[in-house]
Amino acid sequence: MDFHDRHDLTVRINGEDHRLPGLDPRTTLLDLLREKLALTGTKKGCNFGECGACTVHLDGRRVNSCMVLAASTDGREVTTIEGLAKEGALHPVQQAFIDHDGFQCGFCTPGQVMSAVALIDEGHAGSDTEIREWMSGNLCRCSAYPQIVDAVRAAAGAGRNGR
Ligand code: FES
Ligand code: FES
């Protein structure tokens, strides 16, 4: 693919297929979600792979969507924070963040929740130390870290990862 060529993309996002013709190949997954599909739950913090605010799942694995070219998601499956709730009920990890006050301003929260869902799936929530380590890519300017750990521990301990 020439760098300047427009690109046709088909990607499944939150269970729905999206066909996106003529995409600028420089478009990141984050900008695709926010600017083209109005899925603004995924936040743009640093836009440089440092803060985790833009965390989504790509084929079930967490990624910083600001560091992923949209073109590379062709034929793949993306889940964003908007895709977690099912049939009007919050995902158990979302509910645990509410129950344990795991946020203040909320800007980092979608990324924190997406990381938490993945790390529980990965089996990395065995202790508070492990949770802190595997959540360390998600920064919180409000420093809600103790409550975030409480929420992840609770969701993991209850076996409530919604999958
Ligand atoms: Fe992607 Fe900060 S916005 S890691
Ligand atoms: Fe404000 Fe984390 S809750 S940045």
PDB file of C-alpha atoms and ligand atoms in Angstrom:
ATOM      1  CA  MET A   1       0.000   0.000   0.000  1.00  0.00           C
ATOM      2  CA  ASP A   2       1.390   3.388  -0.957  1.00  0.00           C
ATOM      3  CA  PHE A   3       1.483   5.750   2.001  1.00  0.00           C
ATOM      4  CA  HIS A   4      -0.758   8.252   0.201  1.00  0.00           C
ATOM      5  CA  ASP A   5      -3.328   5.757  -1.065  1.00  0.00           C
ATOM      6  CA  ARG A   6      -6.770   5.837   0.478  1.00  0.00           C
ATOM      7  CA  HIS A   7      -7.700   2.581   2.101  1.00  0.00           C
ATOM      8  CA  ASP A   8     -10.955   0.658   2.380  1.00  0.00           C
ATOM      9  CA  LEU A   9     -11.454  -0.794   5.806  1.00  0.00           C
ATOM     10  CA  THR A  10     -13.929  -3.304   7.204  1.00  0.00           C
ATOM     11  CA  VAL A  11     -13.799  -3.727  10.952  1.00  0.00           C
ATOM     12  CA  ARG A  12     -16.164  -5.166  13.536  1.00  0.00           C
ATOM     13  CA  ILE A  13     -16.685  -2.780  16.443  1.00  0.00           C
ATOM     14  CA  ASN A  14     -18.779  -3.727  19.475  1.00  0.00           C
ATOM     15  CA  GLY A  15     -20.403  -6.517  17.487  1.00  0.00           C
ATOM     16  CA  GLU A  16     -21.294  -4.379  14.472  1.00  0.00           C
ATOM     17  CA  ASP A  17     -19.547  -4.446  11.106  1.00  0.00           C
ATOM     18  CA  HIS A  18     -18.339  -1.086   9.780  1.00  0.00           C
ATOM     19  CA  ARG A  19     -17.246  -0.599   6.190  1.00  0.00           C
ATOM     20  CA  LEU A  20     -15.173   2.550   5.855  1.00  0.00           C
ATOM     21  CA  PRO A  21     -14.125   3.392   2.295  1.00  0.00           C
ATOM     22  CA  GLY A  22     -11.424   5.881   1.417  1.00  0.00           C
ATOM     23  CA  LEU A  23      -9.741   6.070   4.796  1.00  0.00           C
ATOM     24  CA  ASP A  24      -6.543   8.104   5.111  1.00  0.00           C
ATOM     25  CA  PRO A  25      -3.929   5.424   5.902  1.00  0.00           C
ATOM     26  CA  ARG A  26      -2.453   7.663   8.618  1.00  0.00           C
ATOM     27  CA  THR A  27      -5.690   7.503  10.654  1.00  0.00           C
ATOM     28  CA  THR A  28      -5.210   5.943  14.056  1.00  0.00           C
ATOM     29  CA  LEU A  29      -7.749   3.576  15.569  1.00  0.00           C
ATOM     30  CA  LEU A  30      -8.377   6.210  18.261  1.00  0.00           C
ATOM     31  CA  ASP A  31      -9.244   8.897  15.700  1.00  0.00           C
ATOM     32  CA  LEU A  32     -11.373   6.452  13.731  1.00  0.00           C
ATOM     33  CA  LEU A  33     -13.420   5.691  16.843  1.00  0.00           C
ATOM     34  CA  ARG A  34     -13.758   9.258  18.060  1.00  0.00           C
ATOM     35  CA  GLU A  35     -13.830  11.359  14.892  1.00  0.00           C
ATOM     36  CA  LYS A  36     -15.494   9.066  12.336  1.00  0.00           C
ATOM     37  CA  LEU A  37     -17.736   6.839  14.451  1.00  0.00           C
ATOM     38  CA  ALA A  38     -18.535   9.231  17.351  1.00  0.00           C
ATOM     39  CA  LEU A  39     -17.475   6.591  19.885  1.00  0.00           C
ATOM     40  CA  THR A  40     -16.101   9.243  22.221  1.00  0.00           C
ATOM     41  CA  GLY A  41     -16.005   7.063  25.329  1.00  0.00           C
ATOM     42  CA  THR A  42     -12.444   6.195  24.364  1.00  0.00           C
ATOM     43  CA  LYS A  43     -10.379   9.189  25.493  1.00  0.00           C
ATOM     44  CA  LYS A  44      -7.404  10.958  23.952  1.00  0.00           C
ATOM     45  CA  GLY A  45      -4.908  11.871  26.626  1.00  0.00           C
ATOM     46  CA  CYS A  46      -1.292  11.943  25.497  1.00  0.00           C
ATOM     47  CA  ASN A  47      -1.885  10.559  21.959  1.00  0.00           C
ATOM     48  CA  PHE A  48       1.572   9.069  22.395  1.00  0.00           C
ATOM     49  CA  GLY A  49       1.184   5.647  24.019  1.00  0.00           C
ATOM     50  CA  GLU A  50       1.979   6.862  27.527  1.00  0.00           C
ATOM     51  CA  CYS A  51      -1.268   7.301  29.486  1.00  0.00           C
ATOM     52  CA  GLY A  52      -3.652   4.440  28.643  1.00  0.00           C
ATOM     53  CA  ALA A  53      -6.715   6.701  28.333  1.00  0.00           C
ATOM     54  CA  CYS A  54      -7.321   5.318  24.838  1.00  0.00           C
ATOM     55  CA  THR A  55      -7.261   1.611  25.822  1.00  0.00           C
ATOM     56  CA  VAL A  56      -9.572  -0.656  23.810  1.00  0.00           C
ATOM     57  CA  HIS A  57      -9.566  -4.383  23.053  1.00  0.00           C
ATOM     58  CA  LEU A  58      -8.344  -5.570  19.658  1.00  0.00           C
ATOM     59  CA  ASP A  59      -9.186  -9.242  19.095  1.00  0.00           C
ATOM     60  CA  GLY A  60      -9.620  -9.490  22.858  1.00  0.00           C
ATOM     61  CA  ARG A  61      -6.240  -7.994  23.799  1.00  0.00           C
ATOM     62  CA  ARG A  62      -5.830  -4.507  25.191  1.00  0.00           C
ATOM     63  CA  VAL A  63      -4.065  -1.939  23.058  1.00  0.00           C
ATOM     64  CA  ASN A  64      -3.437   1.785  23.182  1.00  0.00           C
ATOM     65  CA  SER A  65      -5.621   2.804  20.253  1.00  0.00           C
ATOM     66  CA  CYS A  66      -3.581   5.991  19.659  1.00  0.00           C
ATOM     67  CA  MET A  67      -0.668   3.734  18.675  1.00  0.00           C
ATOM     68  CA  VAL A  68      -2.629   1.483  16.290  1.00  0.00           C
ATOM     69  CA  LEU A  69      -3.213   2.422  12.660  1.00  0.00           C
ATOM     70  CA  ALA A  70      -6.859   1.903  11.756  1.00  0.00           C
ATOM     71  CA  ALA A  71      -5.748   0.196   8.517  1.00  0.00           C
ATOM     72  CA  SER A  72      -4.168  -2.582  10.572  1.00  0.00           C
ATOM     73  CA  THR A  73      -7.560  -3.497  12.067  1.00  0.00           C
ATOM     74  CA  ASP A  74      -9.023  -4.624   8.736  1.00  0.00           C
ATOM     75  CA  GLY A  75     -11.046  -7.796   9.302  1.00  0.00           C
ATOM     76  CA  ARG A  76     -10.484  -7.660  13.039  1.00  0.00           C
ATOM     77  CA  GLU A  77     -12.662  -7.110  16.097  1.00  0.00           C
ATOM     78  CA  VAL A  78     -12.566  -4.063  18.364  1.00  0.00           C
ATOM     79  CA  THR A  79     -14.353  -3.599  21.673  1.00  0.00           C
ATOM     80  CA  THR A  80     -14.655  -0.155  23.241  1.00  0.00           C
ATOM     81  CA  ILE A  81     -16.134   0.989  26.530  1.00  0.00           C
ATOM     82  CA  GLU A  82     -19.466   1.459  24.722  1.00  0.00           C
ATOM     83  CA  GLY A  83     -19.507  -2.262  23.956  1.00  0.00           C
ATOM     84  CA  LEU A  84     -19.163  -3.561  27.524  1.00  0.00           C
ATOM     85  CA  ALA A  85     -22.680  -3.081  28.868  1.00  0.00           C
ATOM     86  CA  LYS A  86     -25.115  -5.792  27.793  1.00  0.00           C
ATOM     87  CA  GLU A  87     -28.889  -5.422  27.553  1.00  0.00           C
ATOM     88  CA  GLY A  88     -28.874  -2.215  29.562  1.00  0.00           C
ATOM     89  CA  ALA A  89     -26.826  -3.660  32.430  1.00  0.00           C
ATOM     90  CA  LEU A  90     -23.377  -2.324  33.201  1.00  0.00           C
ATOM     91  CA  HIS A  91     -20.473  -4.709  32.862  1.00  0.00           C
ATOM     92  CA  PRO A  92     -19.526  -6.031  36.334  1.00  0.00           C
ATOM     93  CA  VAL A  93     -16.188  -4.205  36.192  1.00  0.00           C
ATOM     94  CA  GLN A  94     -17.978  -0.925  35.411  1.00  0.00           C
ATOM     95  CA  GLN A  95     -20.271  -1.573  38.380  1.00  0.00           C
ATOM     96  CA  ALA A  96     -17.288  -2.349  40.626  1.00  0.00           C
ATOM     97  CA  PHE A  97     -15.702   1.015  39.717  1.00  0.00           C
ATOM     98  CA  ILE A  98     -18.928   2.736  40.802  1.00  0.00           C
ATOM     99  CA  ASP A  99     -19.254   0.673  43.978  1.00  0.00           C
ATOM    100  CA  HIS A 100     -15.652   1.432  45.016  1.00  0.00           C
ATOM    101  CA  ASP A 101     -15.434   5.080  43.865  1.00  0.00           C
ATOM    102  CA  GLY A 102     -12.776   4.116  41.340  1.00  0.00           C
ATOM    103  CA  PHE A 103     -12.742   7.541  39.684  1.00  0.00           C
ATOM    104  CA  GLN A 104     -12.955  11.247  40.330  1.00  0.00           C
ATOM    105  CA  CYS A 105     -13.056  13.336  37.122  1.00  0.00           C
ATOM    106  CA  GLY A 106     -13.607  10.152  35.097  1.00  0.00           C
ATOM    107  CA  PHE A 107     -11.351  11.032  32.170  1.00  0.00           C
ATOM    108  CA  CYS A 108      -9.096   8.013  32.574  1.00  0.00           C
ATOM    109  CA  THR A 109     -11.925   5.688  33.592  1.00  0.00           C
ATOM    110  CA  PRO A 110     -12.874   4.112  30.237  1.00  0.00           C
ATOM    111  CA  GLY A 111      -9.250   3.126  29.703  1.00  0.00           C
ATOM    112  CA  GLN A 112      -8.929   1.889  33.278  1.00  0.00           C
ATOM    113  CA  VAL A 113     -12.062  -0.249  32.905  1.00  0.00           C
ATOM    114  CA  MET A 114     -10.935  -1.726  29.567  1.00  0.00           C
ATOM    115  CA  SER A 115      -7.561  -2.594  31.067  1.00  0.00           C
ATOM    116  CA  ALA A 116      -9.167  -4.066  34.173  1.00  0.00           C
ATOM    117  CA  VAL A 117     -11.468  -6.333  32.145  1.00  0.00           C
ATOM    118  CA  ALA A 118      -8.474  -7.581  30.158  1.00  0.00           C
ATOM    119  CA  LEU A 119      -6.144  -8.101  33.098  1.00  0.00           C
ATOM    120  CA  ILE A 120      -8.761 -10.154  34.947  1.00  0.00           C
ATOM    121  CA  ASP A 121      -9.152 -12.275  31.800  1.00  0.00           C
ATOM    122  CA  GLU A 122      -5.371 -12.587  31.601  1.00  0.00           C
ATOM    123  CA  GLY A 123      -5.254 -13.916  35.172  1.00  0.00           C
ATOM    124  CA  HIS A 124      -3.236 -10.963  36.457  1.00  0.00           C
ATOM    125  CA  ALA A 125      -5.452  -9.945  39.361  1.00  0.00           C
ATOM    126  CA  GLY A 126      -4.115 -12.422  41.912  1.00  0.00           C
ATOM    127  CA  SER A 127      -2.935  -9.783  44.396  1.00  0.00           C
ATOM    128  CA  ASP A 128      -2.958  -6.011  44.874  1.00  0.00           C
ATOM    129  CA  THR A 129       0.691  -5.899  43.814  1.00  0.00           C
ATOM    130  CA  GLU A 130      -0.115  -7.772  40.645  1.00  0.00           C
ATOM    131  CA  ILE A 131      -3.115  -5.545  39.914  1.00  0.00           C
ATOM    132  CA  ARG A 132      -0.972  -2.404  40.357  1.00  0.00           C
ATOM    133  CA  GLU A 133       1.727  -3.822  38.098  1.00  0.00           C
ATOM    134  CA  TRP A 134      -0.635  -4.834  35.292  1.00  0.00           C
ATOM    135  CA  MET A 135      -2.654  -1.600  35.545  1.00  0.00           C
ATOM    136  CA  SER A 136       0.504   0.527  35.544  1.00  0.00           C
ATOM    137  CA  GLY A 137       0.041   1.566  31.906  1.00  0.00           C
ATOM    138  CA  ASN A 138      -3.114   3.463  32.861  1.00  0.00           C
ATOM    139  CA  LEU A 139      -2.395   6.801  34.505  1.00  0.00           C
ATOM    140  CA  CYS A 140      -4.863   8.718  36.649  1.00  0.00           C
ATOM    141  CA  ARG A 141      -4.231  12.413  37.196  1.00  0.00           C
ATOM    142  CA  CYS A 142      -6.751  12.391  40.060  1.00  0.00           C
ATOM    143  CA  SER A 143      -4.736   9.648  41.767  1.00  0.00           C
ATOM    144  CA  ALA A 144      -7.715   7.384  42.376  1.00  0.00           C
ATOM    145  CA  TYR A 145      -5.333   4.418  42.378  1.00  0.00           C
ATOM    146  CA  PRO A 146      -6.315   2.868  45.762  1.00  0.00           C
ATOM    147  CA  GLN A 147      -9.984   2.825  44.793  1.00  0.00           C
ATOM    148  CA  ILE A 148      -9.174   1.480  41.332  1.00  0.00           C
ATOM    149  CA  VAL A 149      -7.288  -1.421  42.930  1.00  0.00           C
ATOM    150  CA  ASP A 150     -10.255  -1.988  45.266  1.00  0.00           C
ATOM    151  CA  ALA A 151     -12.613  -2.134  42.267  1.00  0.00           C
ATOM    152  CA  VAL A 152     -10.443  -4.532  40.265  1.00  0.00           C
ATOM    153  CA  ARG A 153      -9.866  -6.788  43.279  1.00  0.00           C
ATOM    154  CA  ALA A 154     -13.612  -6.894  43.969  1.00  0.00           C
ATOM    155  CA  ALA A 155     -14.563  -7.665  40.379  1.00  0.00           C
ATOM    156  CA  ALA A 156     -11.888 -10.335  40.090  1.00  0.00           C
ATOM    157  CA  GLY A 157     -12.664 -11.870  43.485  1.00  0.00           C
ATOM    158  CA  ALA A 158     -16.332 -12.123  42.700  1.00  0.00           C
ATOM    159  CA  GLY A 159     -15.518 -13.814  39.422  1.00  0.00           C
ATOM    160  CA  ARG A 160     -17.619 -11.167  37.784  1.00  0.00           C
ATOM    161  CA  ASN A 161     -15.844 -10.389  34.585  1.00  0.00           C
ATOM    162  CA  GLY A 162     -18.930 -10.670  32.460  1.00  0.00           C
ATOM    163  CA  ARG A 163     -17.525 -13.199  30.004  1.00  0.00           C
TER     164      ARG A 163
HETATM  165 FE1  FES B   1      -3.188   6.737  23.890  1.00  0.00          FE
HETATM  166 FE2  FES B   1      -2.399   8.244  25.923  1.00  0.00          FE
HETATM  167  S1  FES B   1      -3.952   8.670  24.424  1.00  0.00           S
HETATM  168  S2  FES B   1      -1.820   6.175  25.463  1.00  0.00           S
HETATM  169 FE1  FES B   2      -9.502  11.818  36.861  1.00  0.00          FE
HETATM  170 FE2  FES B   2      -8.446   9.377  36.660  1.00  0.00          FE
HETATM  171  S1  FES B   2     -10.345   9.922  37.590  1.00  0.00           S
HETATM  172  S2  FES B   2      -7.803  11.169  35.672  1.00  0.00           S
END
